[in-house]
JSON list of C-alpha atoms in Angstrom, two decimals:
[
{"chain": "V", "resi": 146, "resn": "UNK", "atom": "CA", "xyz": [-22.89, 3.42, -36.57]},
{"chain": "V", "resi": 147, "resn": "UNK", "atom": "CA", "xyz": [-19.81, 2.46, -34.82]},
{"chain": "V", "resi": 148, "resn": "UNK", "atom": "CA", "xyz": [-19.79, -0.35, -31.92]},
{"chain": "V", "resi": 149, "resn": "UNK", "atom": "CA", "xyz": [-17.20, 0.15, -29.23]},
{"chain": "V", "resi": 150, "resn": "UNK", "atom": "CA", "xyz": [-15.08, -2.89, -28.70]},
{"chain": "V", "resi": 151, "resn": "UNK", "atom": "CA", "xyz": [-12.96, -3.68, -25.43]},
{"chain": "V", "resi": 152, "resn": "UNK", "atom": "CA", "xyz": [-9.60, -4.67, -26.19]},
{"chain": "V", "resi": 153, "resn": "UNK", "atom": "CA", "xyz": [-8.75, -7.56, -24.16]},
{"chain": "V", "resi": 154, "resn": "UNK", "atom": "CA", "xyz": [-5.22, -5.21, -22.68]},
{"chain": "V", "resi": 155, "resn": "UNK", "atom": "CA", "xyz": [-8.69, -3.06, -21.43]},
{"chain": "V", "resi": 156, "resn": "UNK", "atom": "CA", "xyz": [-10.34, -6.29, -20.28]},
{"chain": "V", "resi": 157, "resn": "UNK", "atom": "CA", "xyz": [-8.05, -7.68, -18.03]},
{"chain": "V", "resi": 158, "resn": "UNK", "atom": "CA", "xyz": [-7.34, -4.12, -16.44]},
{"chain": "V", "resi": 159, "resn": "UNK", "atom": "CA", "xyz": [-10.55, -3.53, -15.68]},
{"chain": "V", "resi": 160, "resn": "UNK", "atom": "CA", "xyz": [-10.55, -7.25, -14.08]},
{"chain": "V", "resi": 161, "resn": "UNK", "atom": "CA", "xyz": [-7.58, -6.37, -12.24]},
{"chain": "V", "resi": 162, "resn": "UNK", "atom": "CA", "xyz": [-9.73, -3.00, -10.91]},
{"chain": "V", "resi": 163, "resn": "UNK", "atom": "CA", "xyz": [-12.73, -4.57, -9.65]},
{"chain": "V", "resi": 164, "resn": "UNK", "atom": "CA", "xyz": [-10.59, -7.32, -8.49]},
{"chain": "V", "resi": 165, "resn": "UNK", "atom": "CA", "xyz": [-8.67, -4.93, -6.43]},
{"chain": "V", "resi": 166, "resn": "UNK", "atom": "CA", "xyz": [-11.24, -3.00, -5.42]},
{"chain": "V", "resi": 167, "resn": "UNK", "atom": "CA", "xyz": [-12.87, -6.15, -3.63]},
{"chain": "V", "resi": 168, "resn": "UNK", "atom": "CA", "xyz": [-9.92, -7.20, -2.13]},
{"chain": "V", "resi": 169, "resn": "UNK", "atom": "CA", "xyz": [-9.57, -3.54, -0.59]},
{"chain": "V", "resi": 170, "resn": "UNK", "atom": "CA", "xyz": [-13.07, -4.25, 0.66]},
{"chain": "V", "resi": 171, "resn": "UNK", "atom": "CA", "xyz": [-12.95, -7.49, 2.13]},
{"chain": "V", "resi": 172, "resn": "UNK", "atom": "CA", "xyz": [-8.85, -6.69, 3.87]},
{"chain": "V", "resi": 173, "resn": "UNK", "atom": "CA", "xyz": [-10.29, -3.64, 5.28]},
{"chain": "V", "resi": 174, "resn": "UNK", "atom": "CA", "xyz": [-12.97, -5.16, 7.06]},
{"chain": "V", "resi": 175, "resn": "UNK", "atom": "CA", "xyz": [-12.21, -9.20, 7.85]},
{"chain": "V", "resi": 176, "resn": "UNK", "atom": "CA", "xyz": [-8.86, -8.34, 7.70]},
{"chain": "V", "resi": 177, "resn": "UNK", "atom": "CA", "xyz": [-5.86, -11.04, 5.54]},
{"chain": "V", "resi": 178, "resn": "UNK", "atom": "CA", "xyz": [-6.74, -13.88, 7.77]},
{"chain": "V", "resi": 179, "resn": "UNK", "atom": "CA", "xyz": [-10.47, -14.22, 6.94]},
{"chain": "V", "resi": 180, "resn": "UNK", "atom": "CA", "xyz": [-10.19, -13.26, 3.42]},
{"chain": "V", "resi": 181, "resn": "UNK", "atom": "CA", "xyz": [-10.26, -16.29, 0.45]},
{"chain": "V", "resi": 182, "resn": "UNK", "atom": "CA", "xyz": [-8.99, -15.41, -2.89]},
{"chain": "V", "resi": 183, "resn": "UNK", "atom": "CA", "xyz": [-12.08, -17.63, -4.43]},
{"chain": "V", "resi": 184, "resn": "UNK", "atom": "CA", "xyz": [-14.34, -15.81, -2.64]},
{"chain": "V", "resi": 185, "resn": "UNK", "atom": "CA", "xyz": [-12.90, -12.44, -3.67]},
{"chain": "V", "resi": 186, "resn": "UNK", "atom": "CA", "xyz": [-13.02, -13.53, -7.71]},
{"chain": "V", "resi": 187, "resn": "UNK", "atom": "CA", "xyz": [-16.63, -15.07, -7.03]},
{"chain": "V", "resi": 188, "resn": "UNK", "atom": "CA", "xyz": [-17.97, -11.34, -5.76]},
{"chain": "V", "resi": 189, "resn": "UNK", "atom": "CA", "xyz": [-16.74, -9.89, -8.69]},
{"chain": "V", "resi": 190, "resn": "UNK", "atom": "CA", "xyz": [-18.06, -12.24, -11.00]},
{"chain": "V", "resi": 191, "resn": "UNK", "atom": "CA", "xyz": [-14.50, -13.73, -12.13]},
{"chain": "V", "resi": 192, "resn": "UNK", "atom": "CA", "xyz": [-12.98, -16.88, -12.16]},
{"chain": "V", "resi": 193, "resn": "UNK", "atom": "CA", "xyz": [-10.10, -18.36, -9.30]},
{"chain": "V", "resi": 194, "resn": "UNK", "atom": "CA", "xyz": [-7.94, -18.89, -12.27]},
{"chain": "V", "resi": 195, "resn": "UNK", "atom": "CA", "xyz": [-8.57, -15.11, -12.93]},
{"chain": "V", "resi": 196, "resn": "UNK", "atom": "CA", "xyz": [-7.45, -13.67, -9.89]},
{"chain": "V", "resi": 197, "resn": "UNK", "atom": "CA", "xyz": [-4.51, -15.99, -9.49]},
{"chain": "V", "resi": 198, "resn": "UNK", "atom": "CA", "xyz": [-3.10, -15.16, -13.19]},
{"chain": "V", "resi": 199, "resn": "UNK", "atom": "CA", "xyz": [-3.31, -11.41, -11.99]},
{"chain": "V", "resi": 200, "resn": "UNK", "atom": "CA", "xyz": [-2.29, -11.70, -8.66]},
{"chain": "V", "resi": 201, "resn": "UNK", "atom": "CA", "xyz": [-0.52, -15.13, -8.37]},
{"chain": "V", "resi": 202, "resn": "UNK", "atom": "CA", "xyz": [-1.90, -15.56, -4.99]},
{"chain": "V", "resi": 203, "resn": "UNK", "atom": "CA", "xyz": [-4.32, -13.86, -1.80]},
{"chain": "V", "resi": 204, "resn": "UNK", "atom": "CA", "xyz": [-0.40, -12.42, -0.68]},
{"chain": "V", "resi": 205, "resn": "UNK", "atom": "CA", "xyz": [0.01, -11.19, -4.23]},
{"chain": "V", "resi": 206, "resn": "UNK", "atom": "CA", "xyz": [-3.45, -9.78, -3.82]},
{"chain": "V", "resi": 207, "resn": "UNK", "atom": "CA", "xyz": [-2.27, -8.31, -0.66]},
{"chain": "V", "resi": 208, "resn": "UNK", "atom": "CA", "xyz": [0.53, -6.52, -1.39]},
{"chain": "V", "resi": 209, "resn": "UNK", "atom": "CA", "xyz": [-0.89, -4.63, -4.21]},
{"chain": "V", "resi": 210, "resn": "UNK", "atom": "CA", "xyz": [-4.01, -3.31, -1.85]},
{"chain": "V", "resi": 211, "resn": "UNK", "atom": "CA", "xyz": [-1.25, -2.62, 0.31]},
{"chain": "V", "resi": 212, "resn": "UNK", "atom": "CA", "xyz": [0.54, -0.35, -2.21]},
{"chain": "V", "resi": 213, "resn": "UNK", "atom": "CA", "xyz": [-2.19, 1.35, -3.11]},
{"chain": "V", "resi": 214, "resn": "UNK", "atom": "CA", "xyz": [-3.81, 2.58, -0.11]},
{"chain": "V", "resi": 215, "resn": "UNK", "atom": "CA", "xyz": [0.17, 3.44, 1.31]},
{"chain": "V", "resi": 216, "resn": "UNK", "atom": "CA", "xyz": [0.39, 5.81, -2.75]},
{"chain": "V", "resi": 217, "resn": "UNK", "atom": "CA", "xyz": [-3.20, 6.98, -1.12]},
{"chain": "V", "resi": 218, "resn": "UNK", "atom": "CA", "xyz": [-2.05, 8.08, 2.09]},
{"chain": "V", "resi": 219, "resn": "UNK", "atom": "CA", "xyz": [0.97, 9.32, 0.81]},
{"chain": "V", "resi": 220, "resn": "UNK", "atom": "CA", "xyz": [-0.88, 11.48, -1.48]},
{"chain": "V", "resi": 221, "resn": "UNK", "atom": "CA", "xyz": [-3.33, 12.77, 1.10]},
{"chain": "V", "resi": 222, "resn": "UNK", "atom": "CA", "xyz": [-0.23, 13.55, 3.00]},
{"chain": "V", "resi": 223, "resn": "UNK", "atom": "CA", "xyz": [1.05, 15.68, 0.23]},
{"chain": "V", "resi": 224, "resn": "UNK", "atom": "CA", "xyz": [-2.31, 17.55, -0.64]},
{"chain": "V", "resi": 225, "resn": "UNK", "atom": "CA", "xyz": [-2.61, 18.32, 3.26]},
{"chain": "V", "resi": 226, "resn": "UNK", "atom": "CA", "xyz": [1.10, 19.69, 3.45]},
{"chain": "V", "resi": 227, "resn": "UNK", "atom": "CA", "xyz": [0.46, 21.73, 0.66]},
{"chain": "V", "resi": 228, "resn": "UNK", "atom": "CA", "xyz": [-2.20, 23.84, 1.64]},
{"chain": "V", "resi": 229, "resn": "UNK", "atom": "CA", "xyz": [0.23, 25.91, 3.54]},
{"chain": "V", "resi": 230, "resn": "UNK", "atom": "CA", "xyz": [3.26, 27.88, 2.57]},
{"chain": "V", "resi": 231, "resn": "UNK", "atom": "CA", "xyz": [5.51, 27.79, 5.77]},
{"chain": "V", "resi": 232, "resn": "UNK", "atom": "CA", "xyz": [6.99, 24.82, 6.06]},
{"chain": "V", "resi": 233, "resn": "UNK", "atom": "CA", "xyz": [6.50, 24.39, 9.05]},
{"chain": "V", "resi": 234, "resn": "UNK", "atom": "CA", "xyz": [2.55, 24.65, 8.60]},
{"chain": "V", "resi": 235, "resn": "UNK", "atom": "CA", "xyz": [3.20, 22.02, 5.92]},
{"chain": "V", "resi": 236, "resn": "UNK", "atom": "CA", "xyz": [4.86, 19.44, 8.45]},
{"chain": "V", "resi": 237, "resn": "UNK", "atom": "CA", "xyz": [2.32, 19.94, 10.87]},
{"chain": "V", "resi": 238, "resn": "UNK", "atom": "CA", "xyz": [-0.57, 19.50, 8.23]},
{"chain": "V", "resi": 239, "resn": "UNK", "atom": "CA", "xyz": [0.99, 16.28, 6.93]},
{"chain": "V", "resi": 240, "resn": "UNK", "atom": "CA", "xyz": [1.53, 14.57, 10.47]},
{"chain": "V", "resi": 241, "resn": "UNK", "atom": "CA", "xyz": [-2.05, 15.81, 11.36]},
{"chain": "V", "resi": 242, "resn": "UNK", "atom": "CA", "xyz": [-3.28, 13.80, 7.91]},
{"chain": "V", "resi": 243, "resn": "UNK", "atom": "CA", "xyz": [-1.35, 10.96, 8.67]},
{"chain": "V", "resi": 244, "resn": "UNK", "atom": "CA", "xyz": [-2.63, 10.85, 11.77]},
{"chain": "V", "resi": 245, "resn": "UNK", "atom": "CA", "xyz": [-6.46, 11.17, 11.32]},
{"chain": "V", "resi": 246, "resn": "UNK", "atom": "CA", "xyz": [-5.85, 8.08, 8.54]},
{"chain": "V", "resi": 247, "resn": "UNK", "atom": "CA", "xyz": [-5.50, 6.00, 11.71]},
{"chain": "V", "resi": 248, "resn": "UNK", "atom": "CA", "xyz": [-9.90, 6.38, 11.48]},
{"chain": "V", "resi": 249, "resn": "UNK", "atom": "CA", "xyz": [-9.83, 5.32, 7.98]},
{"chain": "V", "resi": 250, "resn": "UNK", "atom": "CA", "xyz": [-10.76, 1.44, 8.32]},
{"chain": "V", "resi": 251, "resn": "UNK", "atom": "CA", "xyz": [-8.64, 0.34, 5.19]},
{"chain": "V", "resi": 252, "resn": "UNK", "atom": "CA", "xyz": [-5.75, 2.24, 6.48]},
{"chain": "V", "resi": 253, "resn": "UNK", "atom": "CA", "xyz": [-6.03, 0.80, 9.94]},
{"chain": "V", "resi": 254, "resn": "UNK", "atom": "CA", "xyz": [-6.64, -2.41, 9.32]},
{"chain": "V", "resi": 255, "resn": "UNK", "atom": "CA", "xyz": [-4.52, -2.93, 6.15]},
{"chain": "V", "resi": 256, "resn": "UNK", "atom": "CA", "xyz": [-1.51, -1.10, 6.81]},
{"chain": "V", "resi": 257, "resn": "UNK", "atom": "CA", "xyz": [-1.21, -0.78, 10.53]},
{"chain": "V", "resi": 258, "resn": "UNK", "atom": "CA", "xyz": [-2.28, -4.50, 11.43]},
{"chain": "V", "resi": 259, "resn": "UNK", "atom": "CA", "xyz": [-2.03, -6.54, 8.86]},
{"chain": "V", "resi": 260, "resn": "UNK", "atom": "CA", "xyz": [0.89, -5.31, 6.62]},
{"chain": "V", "resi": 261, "resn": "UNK", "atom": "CA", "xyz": [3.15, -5.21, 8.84]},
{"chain": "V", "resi": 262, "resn": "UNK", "atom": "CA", "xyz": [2.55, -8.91, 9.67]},
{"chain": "V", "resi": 263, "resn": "UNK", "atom": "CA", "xyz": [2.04, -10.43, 6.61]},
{"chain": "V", "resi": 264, "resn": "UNK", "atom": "CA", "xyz": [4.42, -8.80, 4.41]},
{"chain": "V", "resi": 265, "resn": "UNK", "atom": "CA", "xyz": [6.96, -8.43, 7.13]},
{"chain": "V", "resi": 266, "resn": "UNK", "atom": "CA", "xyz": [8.65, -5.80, 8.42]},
{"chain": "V", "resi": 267, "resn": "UNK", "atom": "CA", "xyz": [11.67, -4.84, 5.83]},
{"chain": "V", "resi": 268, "resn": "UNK", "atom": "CA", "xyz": [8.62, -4.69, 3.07]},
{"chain": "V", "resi": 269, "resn": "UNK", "atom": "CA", "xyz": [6.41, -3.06, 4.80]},
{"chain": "V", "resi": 270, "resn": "UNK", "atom": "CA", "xyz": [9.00, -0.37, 5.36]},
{"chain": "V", "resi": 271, "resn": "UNK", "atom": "CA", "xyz": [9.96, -0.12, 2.34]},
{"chain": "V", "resi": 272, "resn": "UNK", "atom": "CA", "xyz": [6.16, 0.37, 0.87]},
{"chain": "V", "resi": 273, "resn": "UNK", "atom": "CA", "xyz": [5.97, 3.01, 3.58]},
{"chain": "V", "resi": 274, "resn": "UNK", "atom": "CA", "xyz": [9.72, 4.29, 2.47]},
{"chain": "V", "resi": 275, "resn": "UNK", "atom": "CA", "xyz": [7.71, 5.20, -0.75]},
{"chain": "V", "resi": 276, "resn": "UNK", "atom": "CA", "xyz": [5.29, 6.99, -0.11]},
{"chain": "V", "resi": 277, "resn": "UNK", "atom": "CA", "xyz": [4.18, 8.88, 3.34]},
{"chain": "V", "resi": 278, "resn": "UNK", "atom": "CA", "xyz": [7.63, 8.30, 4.78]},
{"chain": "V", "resi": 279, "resn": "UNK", "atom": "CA", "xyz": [9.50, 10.31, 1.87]},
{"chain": "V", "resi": 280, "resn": "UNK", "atom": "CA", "xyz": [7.43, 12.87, 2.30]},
{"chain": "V", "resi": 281, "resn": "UNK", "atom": "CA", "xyz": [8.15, 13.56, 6.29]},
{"chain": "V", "resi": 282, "resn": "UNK", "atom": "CA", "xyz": [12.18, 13.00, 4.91]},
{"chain": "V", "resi": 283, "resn": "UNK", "atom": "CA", "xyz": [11.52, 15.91, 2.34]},
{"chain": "V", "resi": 284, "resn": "UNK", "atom": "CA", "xyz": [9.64, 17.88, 4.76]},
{"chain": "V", "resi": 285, "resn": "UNK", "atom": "CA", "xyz": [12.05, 17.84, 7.69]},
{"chain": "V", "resi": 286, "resn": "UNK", "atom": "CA", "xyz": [15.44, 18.06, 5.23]},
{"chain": "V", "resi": 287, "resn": "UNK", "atom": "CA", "xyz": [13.51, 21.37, 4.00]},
{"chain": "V", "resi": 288, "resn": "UNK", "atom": "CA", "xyz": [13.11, 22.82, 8.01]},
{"chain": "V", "resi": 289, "resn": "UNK", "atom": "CA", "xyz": [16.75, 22.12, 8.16]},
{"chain": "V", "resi": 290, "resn": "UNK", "atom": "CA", "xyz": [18.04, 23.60, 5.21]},
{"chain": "V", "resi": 291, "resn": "UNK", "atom": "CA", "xyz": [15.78, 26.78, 6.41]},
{"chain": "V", "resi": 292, "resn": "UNK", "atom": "CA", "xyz": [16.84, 26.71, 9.63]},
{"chain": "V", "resi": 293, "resn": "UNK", "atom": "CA", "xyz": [13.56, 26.16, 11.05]},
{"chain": "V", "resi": 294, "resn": "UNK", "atom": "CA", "xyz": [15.29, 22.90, 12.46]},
{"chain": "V", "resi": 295, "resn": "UNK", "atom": "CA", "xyz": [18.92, 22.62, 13.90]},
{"chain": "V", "resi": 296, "resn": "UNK", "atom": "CA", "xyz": [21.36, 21.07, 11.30]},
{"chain": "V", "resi": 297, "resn": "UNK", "atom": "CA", "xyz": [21.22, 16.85, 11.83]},
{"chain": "V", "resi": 298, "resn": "UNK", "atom": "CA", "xyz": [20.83, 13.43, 10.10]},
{"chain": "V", "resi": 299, "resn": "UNK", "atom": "CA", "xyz": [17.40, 13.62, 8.66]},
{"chain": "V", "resi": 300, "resn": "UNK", "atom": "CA", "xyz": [17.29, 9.88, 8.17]},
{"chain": "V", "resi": 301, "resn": "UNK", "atom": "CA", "xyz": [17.23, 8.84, 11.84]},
{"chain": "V", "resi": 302, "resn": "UNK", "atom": "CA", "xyz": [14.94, 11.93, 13.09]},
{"chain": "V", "resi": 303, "resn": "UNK", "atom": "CA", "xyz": [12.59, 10.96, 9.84]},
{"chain": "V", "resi": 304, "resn": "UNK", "atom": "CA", "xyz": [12.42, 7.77, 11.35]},
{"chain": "V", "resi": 305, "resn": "UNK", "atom": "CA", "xyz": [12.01, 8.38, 14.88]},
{"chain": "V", "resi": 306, "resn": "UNK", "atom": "CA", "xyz": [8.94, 10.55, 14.20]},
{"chain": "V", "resi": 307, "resn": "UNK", "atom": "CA", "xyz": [7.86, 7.74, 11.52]},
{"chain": "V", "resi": 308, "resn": "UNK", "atom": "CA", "xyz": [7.61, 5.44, 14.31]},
{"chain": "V", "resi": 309, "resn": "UNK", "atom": "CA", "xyz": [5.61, 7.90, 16.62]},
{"chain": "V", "resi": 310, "resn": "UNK", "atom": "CA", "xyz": [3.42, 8.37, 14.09]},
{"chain": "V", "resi": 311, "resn": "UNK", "atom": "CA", "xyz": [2.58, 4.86, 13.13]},
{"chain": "V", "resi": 312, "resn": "UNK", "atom": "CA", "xyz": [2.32, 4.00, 16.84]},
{"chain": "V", "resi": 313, "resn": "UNK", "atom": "CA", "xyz": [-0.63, 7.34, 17.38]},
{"chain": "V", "resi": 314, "resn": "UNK", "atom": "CA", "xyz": [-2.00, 6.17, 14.40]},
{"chain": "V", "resi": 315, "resn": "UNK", "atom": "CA", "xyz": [-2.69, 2.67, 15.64]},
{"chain": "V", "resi": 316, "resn": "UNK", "atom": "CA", "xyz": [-3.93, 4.09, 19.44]},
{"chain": "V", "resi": 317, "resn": "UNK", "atom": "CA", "xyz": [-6.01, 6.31, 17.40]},
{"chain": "V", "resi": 318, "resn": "UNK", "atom": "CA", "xyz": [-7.39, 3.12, 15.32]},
{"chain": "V", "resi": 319, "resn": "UNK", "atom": "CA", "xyz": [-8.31, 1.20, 18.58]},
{"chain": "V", "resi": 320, "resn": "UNK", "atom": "CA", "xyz": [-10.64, 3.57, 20.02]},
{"chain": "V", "resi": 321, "resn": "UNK", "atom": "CA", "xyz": [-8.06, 6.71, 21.57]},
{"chain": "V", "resi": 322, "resn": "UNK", "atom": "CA", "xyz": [-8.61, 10.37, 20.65]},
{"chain": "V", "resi": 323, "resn": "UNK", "atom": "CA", "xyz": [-7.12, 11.99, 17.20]},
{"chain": "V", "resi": 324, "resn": "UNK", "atom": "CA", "xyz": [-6.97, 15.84, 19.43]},
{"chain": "V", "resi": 325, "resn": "UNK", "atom": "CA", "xyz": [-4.97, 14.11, 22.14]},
{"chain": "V", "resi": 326, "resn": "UNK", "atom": "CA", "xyz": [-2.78, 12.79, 19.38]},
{"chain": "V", "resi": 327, "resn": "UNK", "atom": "CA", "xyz": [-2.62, 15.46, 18.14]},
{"chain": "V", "resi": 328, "resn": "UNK", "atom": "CA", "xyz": [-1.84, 17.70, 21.17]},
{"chain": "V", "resi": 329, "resn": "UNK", "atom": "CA", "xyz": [0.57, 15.32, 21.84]},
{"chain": "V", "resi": 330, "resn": "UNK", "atom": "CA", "xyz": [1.95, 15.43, 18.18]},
{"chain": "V", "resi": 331, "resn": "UNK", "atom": "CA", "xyz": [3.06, 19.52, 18.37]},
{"chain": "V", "resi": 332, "resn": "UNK", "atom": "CA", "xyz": [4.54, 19.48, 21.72]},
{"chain": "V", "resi": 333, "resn": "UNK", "atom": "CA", "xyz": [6.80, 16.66, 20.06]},
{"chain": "V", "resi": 334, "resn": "UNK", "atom": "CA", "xyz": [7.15, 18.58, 16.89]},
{"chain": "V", "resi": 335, "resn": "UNK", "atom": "CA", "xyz": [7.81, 21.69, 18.94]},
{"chain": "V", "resi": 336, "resn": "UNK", "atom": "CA", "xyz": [10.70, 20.35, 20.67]},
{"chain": "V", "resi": 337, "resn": "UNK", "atom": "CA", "xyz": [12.51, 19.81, 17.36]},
{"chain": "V", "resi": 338, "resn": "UNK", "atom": "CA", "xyz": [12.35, 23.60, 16.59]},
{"chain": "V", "resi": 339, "resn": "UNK", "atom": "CA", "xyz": [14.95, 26.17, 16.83]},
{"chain": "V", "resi": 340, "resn": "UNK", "atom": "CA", "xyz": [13.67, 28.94, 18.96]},
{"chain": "V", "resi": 341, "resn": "UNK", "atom": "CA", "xyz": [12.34, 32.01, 17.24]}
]
């Protein structure tokens, strides 16, 4: 009979998991302020020196929570958008997912309030650059190579609508509507269409 032994390359990622996972827990809902590094290790039944030699501190922590729930939305983004050939459906699909993420509490809390703020702003951008944000650059370069979209700069219109987004996500996240945001959402998108 064969006994299954865990490597100790197996150990410490499955420490770095449930450490992860807690951290995820505890940012969502007390948000960076209130959350203590011991206290995360001590939930998960590992040392301080344990989550500082995988994370080096409650910012190291931080910032890869923040990465993955930003690869998250990014990918629910993606999955939305391609549910739909037209690509025009598929823009429209992946603003409306990005939008309704703004009721998802780790979304809300992690990446609309507190990344922002504790990573900074260049950071944050560029985590968001990654993942949801090159996705609406791919989407809207497509519309204007089909001519669904006049001719432009992607980057700056990309960016612009970036910024809406974020911004309905966060009214959304404090108690407004997702179907006003929405509404509000296609008559924006509308306006950047070439008329049929």
């Amino acid at each position: 009979m064969r006994t299954m032994t865990v490597s100790r390359a197996e150990q410490r990622a499955a420490t770095r998991r449930v450490l992860l996972a807690e951290g995820r827990r505890r940012f969502a809902a007390d948000g960076y302020h209130h959350v203590v590094l011991a206290e995360v290790a001590r939930a998960v039944g590992v040392t301080k020196g344990a989550a500082y030699h995988h994370f080096d501190s409650k910012a190291g922590l931080f910032r890869a929570v923040v990465r993955e729930v930003q690869q998250e939305l990014g990918e629910r983004v993606a999955t939305a958008a391609e549910r739909h050939e037209d690509l025009w459906e598929q823009l429209r699909a992946g603003c409306r997912a990005f939008l309704a993420a703004g009721t998802d509490p780790a979304v809300r809390q992690i990446l609309l309030v507190d990344a922002p703020a504790v990573l900074g702003w260049d950071e944050w951008r560029a985590t968001d650059e990654e993942s949801s944000a090159r996705h609406l650059g791919e989407a809207l370069t497509a519309l204007v190579a089909a001519g669904v979209v006049p001719d432009q700069p992607v980057e700056p219109l990309s960016r612009l609508l970036s910024g809406a987004m974020n911004e309905a996500a966060l009214w959304i996240a404090r108690g407004g509507t997702p179907q006003a945001a929405e509404q509000a959402l296609d008559r924006l998108l509308e306006g950047l269409r070439i008329p049929a």
